[in-house]
GROMACS .gro file of C-alpha atoms in nm:
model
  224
    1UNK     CA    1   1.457   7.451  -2.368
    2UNK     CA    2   1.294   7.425  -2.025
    3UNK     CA    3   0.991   7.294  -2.179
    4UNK     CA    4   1.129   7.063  -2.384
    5UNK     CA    5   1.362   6.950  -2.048
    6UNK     CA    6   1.024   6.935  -1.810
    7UNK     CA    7   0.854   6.703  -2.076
    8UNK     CA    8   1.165   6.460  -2.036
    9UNK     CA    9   1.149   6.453  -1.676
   10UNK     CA   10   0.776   6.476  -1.663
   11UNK     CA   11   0.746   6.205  -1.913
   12UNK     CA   12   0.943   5.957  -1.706
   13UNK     CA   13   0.716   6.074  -1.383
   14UNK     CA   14   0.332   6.139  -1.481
   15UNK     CA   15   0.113   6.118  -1.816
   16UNK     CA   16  -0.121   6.311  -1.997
   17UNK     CA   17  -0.388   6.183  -1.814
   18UNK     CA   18  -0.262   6.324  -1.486
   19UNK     CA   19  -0.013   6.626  -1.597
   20UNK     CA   20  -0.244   6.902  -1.723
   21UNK     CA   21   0.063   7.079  -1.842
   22UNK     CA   22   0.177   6.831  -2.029
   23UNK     CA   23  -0.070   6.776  -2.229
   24UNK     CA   24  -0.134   7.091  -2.302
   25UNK     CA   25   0.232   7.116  -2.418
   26UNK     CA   26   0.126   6.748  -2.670
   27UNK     CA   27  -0.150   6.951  -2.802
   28UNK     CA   28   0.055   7.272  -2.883
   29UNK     CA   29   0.307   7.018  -3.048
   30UNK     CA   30  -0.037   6.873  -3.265
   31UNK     CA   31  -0.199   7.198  -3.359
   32UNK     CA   32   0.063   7.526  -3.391
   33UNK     CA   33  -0.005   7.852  -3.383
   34UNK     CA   34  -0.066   7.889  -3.723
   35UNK     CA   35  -0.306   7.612  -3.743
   36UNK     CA   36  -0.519   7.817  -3.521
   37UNK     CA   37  -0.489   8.144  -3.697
   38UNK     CA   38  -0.597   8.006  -4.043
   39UNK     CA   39  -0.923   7.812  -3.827
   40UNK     CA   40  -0.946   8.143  -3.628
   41UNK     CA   41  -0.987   8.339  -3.987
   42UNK     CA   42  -1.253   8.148  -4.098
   43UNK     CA   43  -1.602   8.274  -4.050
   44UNK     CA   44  -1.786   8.038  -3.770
   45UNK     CA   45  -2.067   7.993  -4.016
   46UNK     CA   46  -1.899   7.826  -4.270
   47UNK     CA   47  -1.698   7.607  -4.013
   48UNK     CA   48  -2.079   7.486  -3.867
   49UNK     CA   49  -2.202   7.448  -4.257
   50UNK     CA   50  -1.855   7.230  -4.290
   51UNK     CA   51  -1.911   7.035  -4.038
   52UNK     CA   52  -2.250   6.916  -4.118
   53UNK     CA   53  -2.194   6.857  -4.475
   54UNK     CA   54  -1.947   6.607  -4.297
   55UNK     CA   55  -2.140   6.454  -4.060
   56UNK     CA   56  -2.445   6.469  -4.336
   57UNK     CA   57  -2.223   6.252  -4.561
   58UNK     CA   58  -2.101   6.025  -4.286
   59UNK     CA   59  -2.412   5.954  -4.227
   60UNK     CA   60  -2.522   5.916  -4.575
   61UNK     CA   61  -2.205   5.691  -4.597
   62UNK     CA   62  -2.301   5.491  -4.296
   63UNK     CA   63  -2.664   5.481  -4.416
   64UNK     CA   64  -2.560   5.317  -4.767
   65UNK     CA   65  -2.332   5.046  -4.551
   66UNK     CA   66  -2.641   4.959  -4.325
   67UNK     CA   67  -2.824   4.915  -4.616
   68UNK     CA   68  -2.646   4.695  -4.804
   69UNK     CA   69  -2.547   4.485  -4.505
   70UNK     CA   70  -2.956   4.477  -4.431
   71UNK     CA   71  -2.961   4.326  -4.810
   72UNK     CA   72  -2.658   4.056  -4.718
   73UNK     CA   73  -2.857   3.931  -4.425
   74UNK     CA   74  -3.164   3.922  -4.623
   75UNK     CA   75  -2.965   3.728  -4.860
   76UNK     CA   76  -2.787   3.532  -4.604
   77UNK     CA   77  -3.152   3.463  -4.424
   78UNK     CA   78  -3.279   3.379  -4.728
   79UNK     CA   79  -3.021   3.138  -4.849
   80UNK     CA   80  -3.052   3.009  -4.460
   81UNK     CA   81  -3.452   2.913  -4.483
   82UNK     CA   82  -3.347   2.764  -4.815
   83UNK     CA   83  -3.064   2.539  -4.688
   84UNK     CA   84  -3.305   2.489  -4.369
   85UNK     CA   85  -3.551   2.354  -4.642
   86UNK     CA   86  -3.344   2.168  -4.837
   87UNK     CA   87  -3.207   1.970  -4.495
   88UNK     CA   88  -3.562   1.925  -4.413
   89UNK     CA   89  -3.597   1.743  -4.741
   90UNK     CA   90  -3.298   1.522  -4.722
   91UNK     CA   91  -3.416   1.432  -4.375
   92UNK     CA   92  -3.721   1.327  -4.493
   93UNK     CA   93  -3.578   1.125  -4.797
   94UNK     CA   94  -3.371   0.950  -4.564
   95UNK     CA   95  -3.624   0.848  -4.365
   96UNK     CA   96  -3.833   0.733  -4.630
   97UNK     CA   97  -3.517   0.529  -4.811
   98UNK     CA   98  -3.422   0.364  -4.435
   99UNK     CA   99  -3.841   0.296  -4.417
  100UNK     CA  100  -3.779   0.151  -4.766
  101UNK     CA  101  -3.430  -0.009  -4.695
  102UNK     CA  102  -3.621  -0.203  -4.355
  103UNK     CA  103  -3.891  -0.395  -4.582
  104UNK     CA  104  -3.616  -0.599  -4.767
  105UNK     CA  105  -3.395  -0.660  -4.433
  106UNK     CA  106  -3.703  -0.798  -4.356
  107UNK     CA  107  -3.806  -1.020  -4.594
  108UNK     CA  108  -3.381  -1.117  -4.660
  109UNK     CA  109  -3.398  -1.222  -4.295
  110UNK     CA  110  -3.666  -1.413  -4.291
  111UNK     CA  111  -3.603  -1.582  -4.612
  112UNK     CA  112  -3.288  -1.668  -4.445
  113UNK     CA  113  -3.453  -1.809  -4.157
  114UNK     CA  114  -3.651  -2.032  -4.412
  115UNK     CA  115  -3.300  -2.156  -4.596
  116UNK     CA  116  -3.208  -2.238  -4.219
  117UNK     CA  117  -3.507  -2.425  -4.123
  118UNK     CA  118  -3.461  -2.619  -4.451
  119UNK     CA  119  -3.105  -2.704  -4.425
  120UNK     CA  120  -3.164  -2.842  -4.074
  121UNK     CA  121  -3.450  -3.098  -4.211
  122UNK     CA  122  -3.274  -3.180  -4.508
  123UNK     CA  123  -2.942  -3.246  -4.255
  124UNK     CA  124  -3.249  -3.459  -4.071
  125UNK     CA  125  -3.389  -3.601  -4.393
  126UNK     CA  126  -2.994  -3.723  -4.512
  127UNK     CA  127  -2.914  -3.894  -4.145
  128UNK     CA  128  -3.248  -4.071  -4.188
  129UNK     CA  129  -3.191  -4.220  -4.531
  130UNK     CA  130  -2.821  -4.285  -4.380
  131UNK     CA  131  -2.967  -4.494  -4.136
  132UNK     CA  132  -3.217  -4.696  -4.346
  133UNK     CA  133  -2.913  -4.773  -4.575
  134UNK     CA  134  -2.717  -4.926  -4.323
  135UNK     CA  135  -3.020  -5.104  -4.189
  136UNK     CA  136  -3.094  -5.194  -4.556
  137UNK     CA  137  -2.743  -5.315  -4.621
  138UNK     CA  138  -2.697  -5.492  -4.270
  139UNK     CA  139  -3.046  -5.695  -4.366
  140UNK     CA  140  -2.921  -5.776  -4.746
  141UNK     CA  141  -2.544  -5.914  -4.601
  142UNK     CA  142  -2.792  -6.154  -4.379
  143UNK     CA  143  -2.941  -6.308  -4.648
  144UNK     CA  144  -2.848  -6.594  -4.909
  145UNK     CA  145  -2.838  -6.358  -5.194
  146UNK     CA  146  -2.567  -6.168  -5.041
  147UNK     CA  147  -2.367  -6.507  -4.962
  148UNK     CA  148  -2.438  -6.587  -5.334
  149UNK     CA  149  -2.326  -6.268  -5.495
  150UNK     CA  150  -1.991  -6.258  -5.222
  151UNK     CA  151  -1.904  -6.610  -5.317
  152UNK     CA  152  -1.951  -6.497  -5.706
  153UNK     CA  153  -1.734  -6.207  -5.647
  154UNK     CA  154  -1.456  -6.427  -5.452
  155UNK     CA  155  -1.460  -6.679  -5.740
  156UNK     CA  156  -1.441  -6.440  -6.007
  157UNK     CA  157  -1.148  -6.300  -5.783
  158UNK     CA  158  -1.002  -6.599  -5.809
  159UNK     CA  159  -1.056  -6.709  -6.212
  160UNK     CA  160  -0.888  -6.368  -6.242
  161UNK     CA  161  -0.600  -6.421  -6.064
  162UNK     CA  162  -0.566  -6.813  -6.195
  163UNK     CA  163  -0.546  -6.658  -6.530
  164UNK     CA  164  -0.290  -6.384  -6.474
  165UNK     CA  165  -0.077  -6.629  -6.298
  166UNK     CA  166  -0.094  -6.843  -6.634
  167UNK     CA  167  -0.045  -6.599  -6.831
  168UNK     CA  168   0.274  -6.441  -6.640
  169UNK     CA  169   0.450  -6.765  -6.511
  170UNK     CA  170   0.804  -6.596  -6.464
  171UNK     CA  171   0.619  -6.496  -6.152
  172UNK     CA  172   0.392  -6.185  -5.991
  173UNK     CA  173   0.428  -5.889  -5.753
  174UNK     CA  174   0.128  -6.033  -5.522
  175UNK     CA  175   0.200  -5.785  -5.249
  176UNK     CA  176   0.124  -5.483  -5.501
  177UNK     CA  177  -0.110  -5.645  -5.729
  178UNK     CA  178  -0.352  -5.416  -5.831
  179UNK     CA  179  -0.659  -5.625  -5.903
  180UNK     CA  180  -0.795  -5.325  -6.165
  181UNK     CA  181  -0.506  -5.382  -6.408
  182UNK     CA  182  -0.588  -5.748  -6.372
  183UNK     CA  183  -0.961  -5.736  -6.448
  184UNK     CA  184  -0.843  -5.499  -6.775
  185UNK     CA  185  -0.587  -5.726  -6.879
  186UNK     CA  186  -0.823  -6.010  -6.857
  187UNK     CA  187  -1.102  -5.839  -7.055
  188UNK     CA  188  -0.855  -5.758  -7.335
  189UNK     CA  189  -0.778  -6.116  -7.356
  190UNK     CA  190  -1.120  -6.244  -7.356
  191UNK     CA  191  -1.270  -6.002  -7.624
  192UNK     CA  192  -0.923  -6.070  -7.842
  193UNK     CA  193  -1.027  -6.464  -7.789
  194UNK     CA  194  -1.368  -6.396  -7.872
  195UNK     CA  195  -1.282  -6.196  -8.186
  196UNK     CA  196  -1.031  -6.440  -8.270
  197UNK     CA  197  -1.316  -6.728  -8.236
  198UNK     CA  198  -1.584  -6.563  -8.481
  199UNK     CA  199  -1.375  -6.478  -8.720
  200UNK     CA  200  -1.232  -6.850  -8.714
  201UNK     CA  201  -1.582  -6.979  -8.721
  202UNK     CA  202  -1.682  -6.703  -9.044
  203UNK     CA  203  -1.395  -6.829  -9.268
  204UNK     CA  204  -1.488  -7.207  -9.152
  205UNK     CA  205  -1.868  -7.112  -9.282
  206UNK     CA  206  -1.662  -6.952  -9.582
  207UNK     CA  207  -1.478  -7.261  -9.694
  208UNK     CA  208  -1.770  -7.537  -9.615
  209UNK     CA  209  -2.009  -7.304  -9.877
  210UNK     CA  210  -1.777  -7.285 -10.106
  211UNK     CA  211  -1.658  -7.639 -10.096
  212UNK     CA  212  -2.103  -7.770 -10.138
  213UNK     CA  213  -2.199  -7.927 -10.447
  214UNK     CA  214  -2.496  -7.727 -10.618
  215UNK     CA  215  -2.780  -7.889 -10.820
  216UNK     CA  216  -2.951  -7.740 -11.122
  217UNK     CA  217  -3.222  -7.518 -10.896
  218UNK     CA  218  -2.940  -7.376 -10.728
  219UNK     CA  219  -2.970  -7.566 -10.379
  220UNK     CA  220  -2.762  -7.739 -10.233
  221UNK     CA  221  -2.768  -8.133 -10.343
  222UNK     CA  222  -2.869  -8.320 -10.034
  223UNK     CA  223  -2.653  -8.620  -9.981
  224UNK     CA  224  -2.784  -8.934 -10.041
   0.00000   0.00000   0.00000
């Protein structure tokens, strides 16, 4: 009872590490009495034979766990070298592909240059052939050919537009005349007239062979 009173008080004042008495009291509360008289009836040499079959197979325990953690970092280094390898040899392939990859960037960029180079003399070669057209043209409106071909547009111009007008006498639109319709009308009309004329002319060279006296020979009799 006054043990068990002195460990409350002491345990609220000091610790095993400084109260002697205390622990010795923890330690009688680990091992009993009885504990020690079954250890104390056992012969010394079989507690020393005990104990090194124990520490014998710790060690032989340990021993086997060293060793197969030596063969996991044998594996591991191995596996290690073999991934250093293997990055080694992608480094190298990349390399050699970006080596390879540089020869065509190359070549594309300087083939581009080329397309460039040509665009801008063709661009040159077109403002050129520009300018000798509208030299050519300026030259050709200063001559009597162009006067002759303007005047033989303005008079066709003006046939066509003669002709419509007879043709639609109730009056015409001239404000939105489209000239195009005109010229298309017109041609209608004069390849109807000029059907219209040959086959008048065919049944005229019809009716005059049929209507031709014919001599014995089969010619025709000349008139006398």
């Amino acid at each position: 009872m006054v043990a068990k009173g002195k460990e409350k008080v002491g345990s609220q004042t000091s610790s095993v590490w400084d109260d002697a008495g205390l622990a010795l009291m923890r330690a009688h509360n680990v091992i009993t009495t009885e504990n020690l008289k079954m250890l104390s009836s056992v012969p010394s040499n079989e507690v020393v034979l005990g104990e090194m079959i124990h520490i014998t197979s710790e060690y032989l325990s340990h021993e086997v766990k060293a060793m197969a953690a030596g063969s996991k970092v044998e594996a591991l280094e191995a596996e290690n070298s073999k991934l250093r390898r293997d990055l080694i040899s992608a480094m190298d392939e990349a390399n050699s592909a970006k080596e390879k990859a540089k020869t065509p960037t190359d070549d594309l960029k300087v083939k581009k240059q080329l397309i460039v180079q040509k665009g801008k003399q063709l661009q040159a070669a077109n403002q050129k052939v520009k300018i000798v057209a509208a030299k050519a043209v300026q030259a050709f409106q200063l001559t009597k050919e162009y006067n002759t071909v303007l005047f033989n547009w303005y008079y066709k111009g003006f046939e066509l537009l003669k002709r419509y007008l007879v043709k639609h006498p109730s009056g015409v639109d001239l404000e939105n005349l489209d000239f195009e319709e005109v010229d298309k009308e017109i041609e209608i009309d004069e390849a109807t007239q000029v059907a219209t004329t040959e086959e008048n002319v065919s049944k005229e060279n019809t009716a005059n062979s049929e209507g031709a006296p014919i001599d014995a020979a089969g010619g025709d009799k000349a008139a006398t």
